[in-house]
Coordinates of C-alpha atoms and ligand atoms in Angstrom, one line a residue:
M1 CA -18.7 -19.5 34.7
A2 CA -16.7 -17.4 32.3
K3 CA -16.4 -13.8 33.4
E4 CA -17.6 -10.8 31.4
K5 CA -18.6 -7.3 32.2
K6 CA -22.3 -7.0 32.1
A7 CA -24.4 -3.9 31.8
K8 CA -27.6 -2.9 30.3
A9 CA -27.1 -2.7 26.5
N10 CA -27.4 0.9 25.4
T11 CA -27.3 2.0 21.8
I12 CA -25.0 4.9 21.2
S13 CA -24.7 4.9 17.4
N14 CA -26.9 7.0 15.2
E15 CA -30.7 6.3 15.3
H16 CA -30.3 3.8 12.4
G17 CA -27.5 2.0 14.3
A18 CA -25.2 1.9 11.3
S19 CA -23.5 4.2 8.8
M20 CA -22.4 3.0 5.4
D21 CA -18.8 3.6 6.3
K22 CA -19.0 1.5 9.4
I23 CA -20.7 -1.4 7.5
V24 CA -18.2 -1.3 4.6
S25 CA -15.3 -1.3 7.1
L26 CA -16.7 -4.1 9.2
C27 CA -17.4 -6.1 6.1
K28 CA -13.8 -5.8 4.9
R29 CA -12.3 -6.3 8.3
R30 CA -14.2 -9.4 9.2
G31 CA -14.5 -11.1 5.8
F32 CA -18.1 -10.4 4.7
V33 CA -17.5 -8.4 1.5
Y34 CA -14.3 -7.4 -0.3
P35 CA -13.9 -5.0 -3.3
S36 CA -13.6 -7.2 -6.4
S37 CA -10.2 -7.6 -8.0
E38 CA -8.7 -5.5 -5.2
I39 CA -5.1 -6.3 -6.0
Y40 CA -5.6 -4.6 -9.4
G41 CA -7.2 -1.5 -7.8
G42 CA -10.7 -2.9 -7.8
L43 CA -13.5 -2.9 -10.5
S44 CA -16.2 -0.4 -9.8
A45 CA -19.6 -1.7 -8.7
T46 CA -18.5 -5.3 -8.2
W47 CA -17.8 -7.0 -4.9
D48 CA -16.7 -10.4 -3.7
Y49 CA -18.3 -12.2 -0.8
G50 CA -15.8 -13.4 1.8
P51 CA -16.0 -16.4 4.1
L52 CA -18.7 -14.9 6.3
G53 CA -20.5 -13.0 3.6
V54 CA -21.0 -16.2 1.5
E55 CA -22.5 -17.9 4.5
L56 CA -24.9 -15.0 5.2
K57 CA -25.9 -14.9 1.6
K58 CA -26.5 -18.6 1.4
N59 CA -28.5 -18.6 4.6
I60 CA -30.8 -15.8 3.3
Q61 CA -31.2 -17.7 0.0
N62 CA -32.1 -20.9 1.9
A63 CA -34.6 -19.0 4.1
W64 CA -36.3 -17.7 1.0
W65 CA -36.3 -21.1 -0.7
T66 CA -37.7 -22.7 2.4
E67 CA -40.5 -20.1 2.6
M68 CA -41.4 -20.0 -1.1
V69 CA -40.8 -23.5 -2.3
R70 CA -40.7 -25.9 0.6
R71 CA -43.6 -24.3 2.5
H72 CA -45.9 -24.2 -0.6
D73 CA -47.1 -27.3 -2.3
N74 CA -48.0 -25.3 -5.4
I75 CA -44.6 -23.6 -5.9
V76 CA -41.8 -25.4 -7.7
G77 CA -38.1 -24.4 -8.3
L78 CA -36.1 -23.7 -11.4
D79 CA -32.5 -22.9 -12.3
A80 CA -32.4 -21.5 -15.8
A81 CA -29.3 -20.5 -17.8
I82 CA -27.9 -17.0 -17.5
M83 CA -27.4 -16.8 -21.3
M84 CA -30.6 -17.1 -23.2
H85 CA -31.7 -16.9 -26.8
P86 CA -31.5 -13.2 -27.8
R87 CA -35.1 -13.3 -29.0
T88 CA -36.1 -13.6 -25.3
W89 CA -35.1 -10.0 -24.7
E90 CA -36.8 -8.7 -27.8
A91 CA -40.0 -10.4 -26.7
S92 CA -39.7 -9.3 -23.1
G93 CA -39.3 -5.6 -24.2
H94 CA -35.8 -5.2 -22.7
V95 CA -34.1 -4.5 -26.0
E96 CA -36.5 -1.7 -26.7
N97 CA -37.3 -0.4 -23.2
F98 CA -34.7 -1.3 -20.6
S99 CA -32.8 1.9 -20.7
D100 CA -32.0 4.9 -18.5
P101 CA -31.8 8.5 -19.6
L102 CA -28.2 9.7 -19.3
V103 CA -26.7 13.2 -19.4
D104 CA -23.0 14.1 -19.5
C105 CA -21.3 17.2 -18.2
K106 CA -19.5 18.9 -21.2
K107 CA -16.9 20.3 -18.8
C108 CA -15.9 17.6 -16.2
K109 CA -17.3 14.7 -18.2
S110 CA -19.2 13.3 -15.2
R111 CA -22.2 11.2 -16.2
F112 CA -25.6 11.1 -14.5
R113 CA -28.9 9.4 -14.7
E114 CA -31.3 12.3 -15.6
D115 CA -34.0 10.9 -13.3
H116 CA -31.5 11.0 -10.3
L117 CA -30.7 14.7 -10.7
A118 CA -32.0 17.2 -8.2
P119 CA -34.8 19.4 -9.6
E120 CA -32.5 22.5 -9.7
A121 CA -29.8 20.7 -11.8
L122 CA -32.6 19.3 -14.1
E123 CA -34.0 22.8 -14.7
S124 CA -30.8 24.7 -15.1
K125 CA -29.1 21.8 -17.1
V126 CA -26.0 22.5 -15.0
C127 CA -23.6 19.8 -13.6
P128 CA -24.1 19.2 -9.9
E129 CA -20.3 18.5 -9.6
C130 CA -18.7 21.4 -11.4
G131 CA -21.4 23.7 -12.7
G132 CA -20.6 22.9 -16.3
E133 CA -23.3 22.5 -19.0
L134 CA -25.1 19.2 -19.3
T135 CA -25.9 17.4 -22.6
E136 CA -29.4 16.5 -23.7
P137 CA -30.5 13.1 -22.3
R138 CA -29.9 10.0 -24.4
Q139 CA -31.2 6.5 -23.7
F140 CA -28.7 4.0 -22.6
N141 CA -29.6 0.3 -22.6
L142 CA -28.7 -1.5 -19.3
M143 CA -28.1 -4.9 -20.8
F144 CA -24.6 -6.2 -21.0
T145 CA -23.8 -7.9 -24.4
T146 CA -21.3 -10.5 -25.2
H147 CA -20.8 -12.9 -28.2
M148 CA -21.4 -16.6 -28.5
G149 CA -19.1 -18.4 -30.9
P150 CA -15.8 -17.6 -32.5
V151 CA -16.9 -14.6 -34.6
A152 CA -17.8 -11.4 -32.7
D153 CA -20.3 -9.9 -35.2
S154 CA -23.9 -8.7 -34.8
G155 CA -25.2 -12.2 -35.5
S156 CA -23.5 -13.6 -32.5
V157 CA -24.7 -11.0 -29.9
I158 CA -26.2 -12.4 -26.7
Y159 CA -27.1 -10.7 -23.5
L160 CA -26.3 -11.4 -19.8
R161 CA -29.8 -11.6 -18.3
P162 CA -30.9 -8.4 -16.6
E163 CA -33.5 -10.3 -14.5
T164 CA -34.0 -14.0 -13.7
A165 CA -37.8 -13.8 -14.5
Q166 CA -37.5 -14.5 -18.2
G167 CA -36.0 -17.9 -17.5
I168 CA -39.2 -18.7 -15.7
F169 CA -41.5 -17.5 -18.5
V170 CA -39.8 -19.4 -21.3
N171 CA -40.0 -22.6 -19.2
F172 CA -43.7 -22.2 -18.3
K173 CA -44.8 -24.8 -20.7
N174 CA -42.0 -27.2 -19.7
V175 CA -43.1 -27.0 -16.1
V176 CA -46.8 -27.5 -16.8
D177 CA -46.1 -30.5 -19.1
T178 CA -43.6 -32.2 -16.7
T179 CA -45.1 -31.7 -13.3
R180 CA -48.6 -31.9 -11.8
V181 CA -48.9 -28.1 -11.0
Q182 CA -52.3 -26.5 -11.6
I183 CA -53.2 -22.9 -11.6
P184 CA -52.7 -21.0 -9.3
F185 CA -49.1 -22.1 -9.0
G186 CA -45.7 -20.5 -8.8
I187 CA -42.1 -21.0 -10.2
A188 CA -39.3 -19.8 -8.1
Q189 CA -35.7 -19.1 -9.0
V190 CA -32.5 -17.6 -7.4
G191 CA -29.7 -16.5 -9.6
K192 CA -27.3 -13.9 -11.0
A193 CA -28.5 -10.9 -13.0
F194 CA -26.5 -8.2 -14.7
R195 CA -27.2 -4.5 -15.4
N196 CA -24.8 -1.9 -16.7
E197 CA -25.7 0.5 -14.0
I198 CA -24.4 4.1 -14.2
T199 CA -25.0 5.2 -10.6
T200 CA -23.4 2.5 -8.5
K201 CA -22.5 4.1 -5.2
N202 CA -23.7 2.8 -1.8
F203 CA -21.6 -0.4 -1.6
I204 CA -23.6 -3.5 -2.6
F205 CA -26.9 -1.6 -2.9
R206 CA -26.7 -1.2 -6.6
T207 CA -24.1 -3.2 -8.5
C208 CA -23.6 -4.4 -12.1
E209 CA -23.6 -8.0 -11.1
F210 CA -26.1 -9.1 -8.4
E211 CA -28.5 -11.9 -7.4
Q212 CA -32.2 -12.0 -7.4
M213 CA -34.8 -14.2 -5.7
E214 CA -37.8 -14.2 -8.0
M215 CA -41.1 -16.0 -8.0
Q216 CA -43.7 -15.8 -10.8
Y217 CA -47.2 -16.8 -9.6
F218 CA -49.5 -17.8 -12.5
V219 CA -53.2 -17.1 -11.9
K220 CA -56.5 -17.1 -13.8
P221 CA -57.2 -13.7 -15.3
G222 CA -59.6 -11.8 -13.0
T223 CA -58.0 -13.2 -9.8
E224 CA -54.8 -11.3 -10.1
D225 CA -55.8 -8.4 -7.7
E226 CA -56.6 -10.7 -4.8
S227 CA -53.3 -12.7 -5.4
F228 CA -51.3 -9.4 -5.6
E229 CA -52.6 -8.4 -2.1
E230 CA -51.8 -11.8 -0.7
W231 CA -48.3 -11.8 -1.9
K232 CA -47.7 -8.2 -0.8
A233 CA -48.6 -9.2 2.8
A234 CA -46.6 -12.5 2.6
R235 CA -43.4 -10.9 1.4
M236 CA -43.5 -8.2 4.0
A237 CA -44.1 -10.8 6.7
W238 CA -41.1 -12.8 5.5
Y239 CA -38.6 -9.9 6.1
I240 CA -40.0 -9.3 9.6
D241 CA -40.6 -12.8 10.8
R242 CA -37.9 -14.8 9.1
L243 CA -35.1 -12.3 8.5
G244 CA -35.8 -10.5 11.7
I245 CA -35.8 -7.0 10.1
N246 CA -37.1 -4.1 12.2
P247 CA -40.7 -3.4 10.9
D248 CA -40.3 0.3 11.6
R249 CA -37.6 0.4 8.8
L250 CA -39.8 -1.3 6.2
R251 CA -42.7 0.2 4.2
F252 CA -44.7 -0.3 1.0
E253 CA -44.4 2.3 -1.7
A254 CA -46.7 2.2 -4.7
H255 CA -45.4 2.9 -8.2
G256 CA -47.3 5.9 -9.8
P257 CA -48.7 5.4 -13.4
D258 CA -45.6 7.1 -14.9
E259 CA -43.2 4.9 -12.9
L260 CA -44.6 1.5 -13.9
A261 CA -42.3 -0.8 -15.9
H262 CA -43.4 -1.5 -19.4
Y263 CA -44.9 -4.9 -18.3
A264 CA -46.7 -3.9 -15.2
K265 CA -50.4 -3.2 -14.4
A266 CA -49.7 -2.4 -10.8
A267 CA -46.5 -2.4 -8.7
F268 CA -45.5 -1.9 -5.1
D269 CA -42.0 -1.8 -3.7
I270 CA -41.0 -3.0 -0.3
E271 CA -38.7 -0.3 0.8
Y272 CA -36.1 -0.2 3.6
E273 CA -34.8 2.9 5.4
Y274 CA -31.1 2.8 4.5
P275 CA -28.7 5.4 6.0
F276 CA -29.1 7.2 2.6
G277 CA -32.9 7.2 2.7
W278 CA -35.9 5.0 1.8
Q279 CA -35.1 2.8 -1.2
E280 CA -36.3 -0.4 -2.8
L281 CA -35.6 -3.9 -1.4
E282 CA -38.2 -5.9 -3.3
G283 CA -40.6 -5.3 -6.1
I284 CA -44.1 -6.9 -6.3
H285 CA -45.5 -6.6 -9.7
S286 CA -48.8 -7.5 -11.4
R287 CA -47.4 -8.3 -14.8
T288 CA -50.7 -9.3 -16.5
D289 CA -50.3 -11.8 -19.5
F290 CA -47.6 -9.5 -21.0
D291 CA -44.7 -11.9 -20.8
L292 CA -46.4 -15.2 -21.8
G293 CA -48.3 -13.3 -24.5
R294 CA -45.2 -11.8 -26.0
H295 CA -43.2 -15.1 -25.9
G296 CA -46.1 -16.8 -27.6
E297 CA -46.0 -14.1 -30.3
Y298 CA -42.2 -14.2 -30.7
C299 CA -41.8 -18.0 -30.8
G300 CA -44.8 -18.4 -33.1
K301 CA -47.0 -20.6 -30.8
E302 CA -49.4 -19.3 -28.2
I303 CA -48.3 -20.2 -24.7
N304 CA -51.6 -20.9 -22.9
Y305 CA -53.1 -23.2 -20.2
L306 CA -55.9 -25.6 -20.3
D307 CA -57.8 -25.3 -17.0
P308 CA -59.0 -28.8 -15.9
T309 CA -61.5 -27.3 -13.5
D310 CA -63.7 -25.9 -16.3
N311 CA -61.9 -26.8 -19.6
S312 CA -61.3 -23.1 -20.4
R313 CA -58.1 -22.2 -22.1
Y314 CA -56.3 -18.9 -21.3
V315 CA -53.0 -17.1 -21.1
P316 CA -52.4 -16.9 -17.3
Y317 CA -51.8 -13.6 -15.5
V318 CA -48.7 -13.2 -13.4
I319 CA -47.9 -11.8 -10.0
E320 CA -44.2 -11.5 -9.5
T321 CA -42.3 -11.2 -6.3
S322 CA -38.8 -9.9 -7.1
S323 CA -36.3 -9.6 -4.2
G324 CA -32.6 -8.7 -4.4
L325 CA -30.5 -11.3 -2.6
T326 CA -27.4 -9.2 -2.5
R327 CA -29.5 -6.2 -1.5
S328 CA -31.1 -8.3 1.3
V329 CA -27.5 -9.1 2.5
L330 CA -27.0 -5.3 2.9
V331 CA -30.3 -4.8 4.7
T332 CA -29.7 -7.6 7.2
L333 CA -26.2 -6.2 7.9
M334 CA -27.4 -2.6 8.4
D335 CA -30.4 -3.6 10.4
A336 CA -28.4 -5.9 12.7
Y337 CA -25.6 -3.5 13.3
H338 CA -25.4 -1.8 16.8
E339 CA -22.8 -0.2 18.9
E340 CA -23.7 -0.6 22.6
K341 CA -22.2 0.9 25.7
I342 CA -21.7 -2.0 28.2
G343 CA -19.7 -0.3 30.9
E344 CA -16.5 1.8 31.4
D345 CA -12.9 0.8 31.0
K346 CA -10.2 1.3 33.6
N347 CA -9.7 4.9 32.5
G348 CA -13.4 5.7 32.8
K349 CA -14.0 5.7 29.1
D350 CA -17.1 4.2 27.6
D351 CA -16.7 0.5 26.8
I352 CA -18.4 -0.1 23.5
R353 CA -19.2 -3.4 21.9
T354 CA -20.1 -3.7 18.2
V355 CA -22.7 -6.4 17.7
L356 CA -24.7 -7.7 14.8
H357 CA -28.1 -8.8 16.0
F358 CA -28.7 -11.3 13.2
H359 CA -31.7 -13.6 13.4
P360 CA -29.9 -16.8 14.6
S361 CA -31.3 -18.8 11.6
I362 CA -29.3 -16.5 9.1
A363 CA -26.2 -15.8 11.2
P364 CA -23.0 -17.0 9.4
I365 CA -21.9 -18.9 12.5
T366 CA -24.6 -20.2 14.9
V367 CA -22.4 -21.6 17.7
A368 CA -18.9 -20.8 18.8
V369 CA -17.2 -23.2 21.1
L370 CA -14.5 -21.7 23.4
P371 CA -12.4 -23.5 26.0
L372 CA -11.9 -21.2 29.0
V373 CA -8.2 -22.1 28.9
K374 CA -6.1 -24.3 26.6
K375 CA -4.5 -26.5 29.2
D376 CA -5.7 -29.4 31.4
G377 CA -7.5 -31.1 28.5
L378 CA -10.1 -28.3 28.1
A379 CA -9.0 -27.5 24.5
E380 CA -9.4 -31.1 23.4
L381 CA -12.8 -31.3 25.2
A382 CA -14.0 -28.2 23.4
Q383 CA -12.7 -29.4 20.0
G384 CA -14.6 -32.7 20.5
L385 CA -17.8 -30.8 21.3
E386 CA -17.4 -28.4 18.4
K387 CA -17.1 -31.4 16.0
E388 CA -20.2 -33.0 17.4
L389 CA -22.2 -29.7 17.0
R390 CA -21.0 -29.3 13.4
E391 CA -23.5 -31.9 12.4
D392 CA -26.4 -29.6 13.4
F393 CA -25.1 -26.1 13.2
A394 CA -22.6 -23.8 11.6
T395 CA -19.9 -23.8 14.3
F396 CA -16.6 -22.1 15.1
Y397 CA -13.8 -23.1 17.5
D398 CA -11.6 -20.3 19.1
Q399 CA -9.1 -20.8 21.8
G400 CA -7.0 -17.6 21.3
G401 CA -7.0 -14.7 23.8
A402 CA -9.0 -13.7 26.9
I403 CA -12.5 -15.1 27.0
G404 CA -14.1 -11.6 27.0
R405 CA -12.3 -10.6 23.9
R406 CA -13.3 -13.9 22.2
Y407 CA -17.0 -13.1 23.0
R408 CA -16.6 -9.6 21.5
R409 CA -15.1 -11.1 18.3
M410 CA -18.2 -13.3 18.0
D411 CA -20.6 -10.4 18.8
E412 CA -19.1 -8.4 16.0
I413 CA -19.9 -11.1 13.4
G414 CA -23.3 -11.8 14.9
T415 CA -22.8 -15.3 16.4
P416 CA -25.9 -15.8 18.6
F417 CA -24.6 -18.5 20.9
C418 CA -21.2 -19.1 22.6
I419 CA -20.5 -22.3 24.5
T420 CA -17.7 -22.1 27.0
V421 CA -16.0 -25.3 28.2
D422 CA -14.3 -25.0 31.7
Y423 CA -13.3 -27.2 34.6
E424 CA -16.9 -27.9 35.6
T425 CA -17.4 -29.3 32.1
K426 CA -14.9 -32.0 33.0
E427 CA -16.3 -32.7 36.4
E428 CA -20.0 -32.1 36.1
K429 CA -20.7 -32.4 32.3
T430 CA -22.1 -28.9 32.1
V431 CA -21.2 -25.9 29.9
T432 CA -21.9 -22.2 29.9
L433 CA -24.3 -21.0 27.2
R434 CA -23.8 -17.3 26.5
F435 CA -26.4 -15.3 24.6
R436 CA -25.1 -12.6 22.2
D437 CA -28.0 -10.1 22.6
S438 CA -28.4 -10.0 26.4
M439 CA -24.9 -11.3 27.1
E440 CA -26.6 -13.5 29.7
Q441 CA -24.8 -16.7 30.7
V442 CA -26.5 -19.8 31.9
R443 CA -25.1 -23.1 33.1
I444 CA -26.6 -26.1 31.2
P445 CA -26.0 -29.8 30.9
L446 CA -24.0 -31.1 28.0
D447 CA -26.7 -33.7 27.5
G448 CA -29.4 -32.1 25.3
L449 CA -27.3 -29.2 24.3
A450 CA -28.1 -29.3 20.5
E451 CA -31.9 -29.5 21.3
R452 CA -31.6 -26.5 23.7
I453 CA -29.9 -24.4 20.9
R454 CA -32.5 -25.5 18.4
K455 CA -35.2 -24.3 20.8
E456 CA -33.5 -21.0 21.3
I457 CA -33.4 -20.5 17.5
R458 CA -37.1 -21.4 17.2
N459 CA -38.2 -19.0 20.0
Y460 CA -35.8 -16.2 19.1
K461 CA -37.2 -12.7 19.7
R462 CA -35.1 -9.7 18.6
V463 CA -34.2 -7.2 21.3
Ligands
LIG501 N1 -38.2 -9.1 -12.6 C1 -38.5 -7.8 -12.1 C2 -37.3 -7.0 -11.7 O1 -36.2 -7.4 -12.0 P1 -36.6 -4.8 -10.4 O2 -37.4 -3.9 -9.5 O3 -35.8 -4.2 -11.6 O4 -37.6 -5.9 -10.9 C3 -36.0 -6.4 -8.5 O5 -35.5 -5.7 -9.5 C4 -35.0 -6.4 -7.3 O6 -33.7 -6.7 -7.8 C5 -34.9 -5.0 -6.7 O7 -35.9 -4.7 -5.7 C6 -33.5 -5.1 -6.0 O8 -33.6 -5.7 -4.8 C7 -32.7 -6.0 -7.0 N2 -31.9 -5.2 -7.9 C8 -32.3 -4.6 -9.1 N3 -31.2 -4.0 -9.7 C9 -30.2 -4.2 -8.8 C10 -28.8 -3.8 -8.9 N4 -28.3 -3.1 -9.9 N5 -28.0 -4.2 -7.8 C11 -28.5 -4.9 -6.8 N6 -29.8 -5.3 -6.7 C12 -30.6 -5.0 -7.7

């Protein structure tokens, strides 16, 4: 069996387990997230997902799709275009209302969102950076504009969508007419959204280009409150059970009457405790018939539904679940990150391992296959095994360096299982299965290996 120091895992990092600096550094170092256009000095508030980041993001997206679409026989998927008819955004209220109040410092020219300023700065109208005088607030629309066609005039202005939701509303009738859905039913979509955000610190938390996972659930008016409560519970459970997020770092936060978006009757955020405090991860909104009503008005033909159960005709109400995909990537990274003391080195210093305790179903690599040594045919044997396992899992082959160091490299990117191929593999057709969280190693037969890993994923309980 491969040798490795074993000691009781002991968290020594801060209570949260991660600081933003450590996450940003690990993401860059191991290929999760890079600053966008870095060779040109970067572009603020935009990030690129590297080889491991794109796998993590896709796995979260797939977990959401499986939960929302595959596990519900009354929810269907959609992939609408990012660029939509500009009337869409007049109808939705975004042209008129989707703005932030901005103030500028007359001295240092820094720009702030008025609602993000501390009460003292708000009252004294003094810049928190340099003490200079602040301007009066002015409204700044968050939608990016571009032009369609060869002439860039006001007639060709279109918007990059600031939410995916409107693509669903404008296709409501198409979906009803072309599928067998009956109310209550949902339409789900994952895709890019764009907002010209002014305050964009905190890595991928708030960016100008991001991805959303949204679902609009259409219900009969009068049943929306019940549905709202059901979706609140279901969405919270998804983060805990499927993404494996620590429930102590999740909570609901109600929007007060003065915080409600222009379309909402009621709204709750699912918040996560980031190192910079409790902030939104997902919004759950009771949107009434606002959107379908307005699109009906703006396109000149009411968008309604004929209910076959009682032949009534009505404009459905909507419960929306709106999660940030890129923000979920940040949450899974932060929540998974731990530094653990696992012993002492030869100079008596703490031996620390950095580990990402991802739920195995979203880890970028599920199984690493490692030959104990390269010689005597072990490398070839391990390569053959890795190719076989590729059919079922995201795999990785690594033969470079001491086995203990290879395990650590896998811990740092959150690989839940390592398979070590050694001399006994040749003779007895067994391998070592090493668990990331406990660092425990067990000897198991090659026969039935994939099934054993599948079982471990199904029964996974976070430490
Ligand atoms: N359709 C409703 C809607 O868009 P929202 O609360 O504005 O509601 C929903 O956004 C989710 O989208 C947020 O909870 C967050 O996860 C994500 N999100 C919003 N703006 C974002 C940004 N600038 N960067 C990253 N994620 C963002």
